[in-house]
Amino acid sequence: MKILLAALTGGLAMFAWGCVTHALPPLAHSGMTFTAPDSPAVEALRTGFPQDGMYVFPGPRGDFGDKAVMNRMTEDTRKGPAGLLFIRPHGDEPMMTRQLVIEFVSDVLAALIAALLLACTTLRSYGARVLFVTEIGLAAWLTLQVSYWNWYHFPTAQTGAELVDLVGGFLVAGLAIAAFVKPVPRS
């Protein structure tokens, strides 16, 4: 029962932290550049991409296994433009209840995993238990956000903002989780 309570309170703390970091400048828009909705580029995107998706450009013009195709893609990438585009050409709701519910549930599940991992330790001090949970967030940031920065050239400012968001979220979750999950006394 303590694990579930830890997961719920930790997930709630993480969700609240995310609400703050996604609403307050400068973190909320770090690394983002905005385009006017009536710009020719936006209209070209609307008509040039028929369906929602993630597009990588330049893409191969043929089979990945063909050396000539890969050489051409390498040259196209060097020449530019090159990038990664997430697009919904026909629009979307900016803030849907469904998205908030999914975020909350994923935060609670992440807190549950952190609580279960913490329960496997023998860490006695509250501070050590909080640090343990915080380090889970740091590991997640290193494996995901640094990879996005490295491979897909996500902006450095955005990667730094994600460090504050993700590690800070696990820190506040850890403050709650560590209060509930304590080592079992040895007999």
Coordinates of C-alpha atoms in Angstrom, one line a residue:
M1 CA 0.0 0.0 0.0
K2 CA 2.9 2.4 0.8
I3 CA 4.3 1.8 -2.7
L4 CA 1.0 2.8 -4.3
L5 CA 0.7 5.8 -2.1
A6 CA 4.3 6.8 -3.0
A7 CA 3.6 6.3 -6.7
L8 CA 0.4 8.5 -6.5
T9 CA 2.0 11.3 -4.5
G10 CA 5.2 11.1 -6.5
G11 CA 3.3 11.1 -9.8
L12 CA 1.2 14.1 -8.6
A13 CA 4.3 16.0 -7.6
M14 CA 6.0 15.2 -10.9
F15 CA 2.9 16.3 -12.8
A16 CA 2.7 19.6 -10.9
W17 CA 6.4 20.2 -11.6
G18 CA 5.8 19.7 -15.3
C19 CA 2.8 22.1 -15.2
V20 CA 5.2 24.8 -13.8
T21 CA 8.1 24.1 -16.2
H22 CA 5.9 24.0 -19.2
A23 CA 4.1 27.2 -18.4
L24 CA 6.9 29.6 -17.2
P25 CA 9.3 31.3 -19.5
P26 CA 12.2 30.8 -20.2
L27 CA 11.9 27.0 -19.8
A28 CA 8.5 26.7 -21.6
H29 CA 9.9 27.8 -25.0
S30 CA 13.6 27.0 -24.7
G31 CA 15.1 26.3 -28.1
M32 CA 11.9 27.0 -30.0
T33 CA 11.5 29.5 -32.9
F34 CA 8.0 30.5 -33.8
T35 CA 6.6 31.1 -37.3
A36 CA 3.7 33.3 -38.2
P37 CA 0.6 31.2 -39.0
D38 CA 0.1 33.0 -42.3
S39 CA 3.7 32.6 -43.5
P40 CA 4.4 30.9 -46.9
A41 CA 6.4 28.2 -45.1
V42 CA 3.4 27.2 -43.0
E43 CA 1.2 27.0 -46.1
A44 CA 3.8 24.9 -47.9
L45 CA 3.9 22.5 -44.9
R46 CA 0.1 22.3 -44.9
T47 CA 0.0 21.3 -48.5
G48 CA 3.3 19.4 -48.7
F49 CA 2.6 16.9 -46.0
P50 CA -0.6 14.9 -46.4
Q51 CA -0.7 13.2 -43.1
D52 CA 0.4 13.6 -39.4
G53 CA 3.8 12.2 -38.8
M54 CA 7.5 12.5 -38.2
Y55 CA 9.5 13.4 -41.3
V56 CA 13.3 13.2 -41.7
F57 CA 14.8 15.1 -44.5
P58 CA 16.6 14.5 -46.7
G59 CA 15.5 10.9 -47.0
P60 CA 16.9 8.1 -49.1
R61 CA 15.8 7.9 -52.7
G62 CA 15.7 4.2 -52.8
D63 CA 17.0 1.2 -50.8
F64 CA 19.0 1.9 -47.6
G65 CA 21.2 -1.0 -48.5
D66 CA 22.3 0.6 -51.8
K67 CA 25.6 2.3 -51.5
A68 CA 24.8 4.9 -54.2
V69 CA 21.5 5.8 -52.4
M70 CA 23.4 6.3 -49.1
N71 CA 26.1 8.3 -50.7
R72 CA 23.5 10.6 -52.3
M73 CA 21.7 11.0 -49.0
T74 CA 25.0 11.8 -47.3
E75 CA 25.7 14.5 -49.9
D76 CA 22.1 15.9 -49.6
T77 CA 22.5 16.1 -45.8
R78 CA 25.8 18.0 -46.1
K79 CA 24.3 20.4 -48.6
G80 CA 21.1 21.0 -46.6
P81 CA 18.5 21.6 -45.5
A82 CA 18.4 18.7 -43.1
G83 CA 16.1 18.1 -40.3
L84 CA 13.4 16.4 -38.4
L85 CA 9.8 17.6 -38.6
F86 CA 6.9 16.6 -36.4
I87 CA 3.7 17.8 -38.1
R88 CA 0.0 17.8 -38.0
P89 CA -0.8 19.5 -41.3
H90 CA -4.5 19.7 -40.5
G91 CA -4.2 21.1 -37.0
D92 CA -5.0 19.8 -33.5
E93 CA -6.4 21.0 -30.2
P94 CA -3.6 22.9 -28.4
M95 CA -4.3 21.4 -24.9
M96 CA -6.6 18.5 -24.7
T97 CA -7.9 16.8 -21.5
R98 CA -6.8 13.5 -23.0
Q99 CA -3.2 14.8 -23.2
L100 CA -3.2 15.9 -19.6
V101 CA -4.7 12.6 -18.4
I102 CA -2.0 10.6 -20.4
E103 CA 0.7 12.8 -18.9
F104 CA -0.6 12.3 -15.4
V105 CA -0.9 8.5 -15.8
S106 CA 2.6 8.3 -17.2
D107 CA 4.0 10.4 -14.3
V108 CA 2.3 8.1 -11.8
L109 CA 3.7 5.0 -13.6
A110 CA 7.2 6.5 -13.7
A111 CA 6.8 7.2 -10.0
L112 CA 5.7 3.6 -9.4
I113 CA 8.8 2.3 -11.1
A114 CA 11.0 4.6 -9.0
A115 CA 9.2 3.5 -5.8
L116 CA 9.6 -0.1 -6.7
L117 CA 13.3 0.4 -7.4
L118 CA 13.8 2.3 -4.3
A119 CA 12.1 -0.4 -2.3
C120 CA 14.8 -2.8 -3.5
T121 CA 17.5 -0.7 -1.8
T122 CA 18.8 -0.4 1.8
L123 CA 19.2 3.3 1.7
R124 CA 18.5 4.6 5.2
S125 CA 18.6 8.3 5.0
Y126 CA 15.8 10.3 3.5
G127 CA 18.3 12.4 1.5
A128 CA 19.9 9.3 0.0
R129 CA 16.5 8.0 -1.0
V130 CA 15.6 11.3 -2.7
L131 CA 18.9 11.3 -4.5
F132 CA 18.3 7.8 -5.7
V133 CA 15.0 8.7 -7.3
T134 CA 16.5 11.9 -8.7
E135 CA 19.3 9.9 -10.4
I136 CA 16.6 7.8 -12.2
G137 CA 15.5 11.1 -13.8
L138 CA 19.1 12.0 -14.7
A139 CA 19.6 8.5 -16.3
A140 CA 16.4 9.0 -18.3
W141 CA 17.6 12.5 -19.5
L142 CA 21.0 11.2 -20.5
T143 CA 19.6 8.3 -22.5
L144 CA 16.8 10.2 -24.3
Q145 CA 17.4 13.9 -24.4
V146 CA 21.1 13.8 -25.0
S147 CA 20.6 11.3 -27.8
Y148 CA 18.0 13.7 -29.4
W149 CA 20.5 16.5 -29.1
N150 CA 23.3 14.4 -30.5
W151 CA 21.5 12.6 -33.4
Y152 CA 18.7 14.9 -34.3
H153 CA 20.3 18.2 -33.4
F154 CA 17.6 19.3 -30.9
P155 CA 18.6 22.8 -29.7
T156 CA 21.0 22.9 -26.7
A157 CA 18.6 25.3 -24.9
Q158 CA 15.8 22.8 -25.2
T159 CA 18.0 20.0 -24.1
G160 CA 19.0 22.0 -21.0
A161 CA 15.3 22.9 -20.3
E162 CA 14.5 19.2 -20.4
L163 CA 17.3 18.6 -17.9
V164 CA 15.5 21.0 -15.5
D165 CA 12.1 19.5 -16.3
L166 CA 12.9 15.8 -16.1
V167 CA 15.5 15.7 -13.3
G168 CA 13.5 18.3 -11.4
G169 CA 10.4 16.2 -11.8
F170 CA 12.1 13.2 -10.4
L171 CA 13.5 15.3 -7.6
V172 CA 10.1 16.5 -6.4
A173 CA 8.7 13.0 -7.0
G174 CA 11.6 11.7 -4.9
L175 CA 10.7 14.0 -2.1
A176 CA 7.3 12.4 -1.9
I177 CA 8.4 8.8 -2.6
A178 CA 11.2 8.8 -0.1
A179 CA 8.8 9.7 2.7
F180 CA 6.8 6.5 2.1
V181 CA 9.4 4.0 0.9
K182 CA 11.9 3.2 3.6
P183 CA 14.2 0.2 4.0
V184 CA 12.7 -2.8 5.9
P185 CA 14.4 -3.3 9.2
R186 CA 16.6 -6.3 9.3
S187 CA 15.8 -9.0 11.8

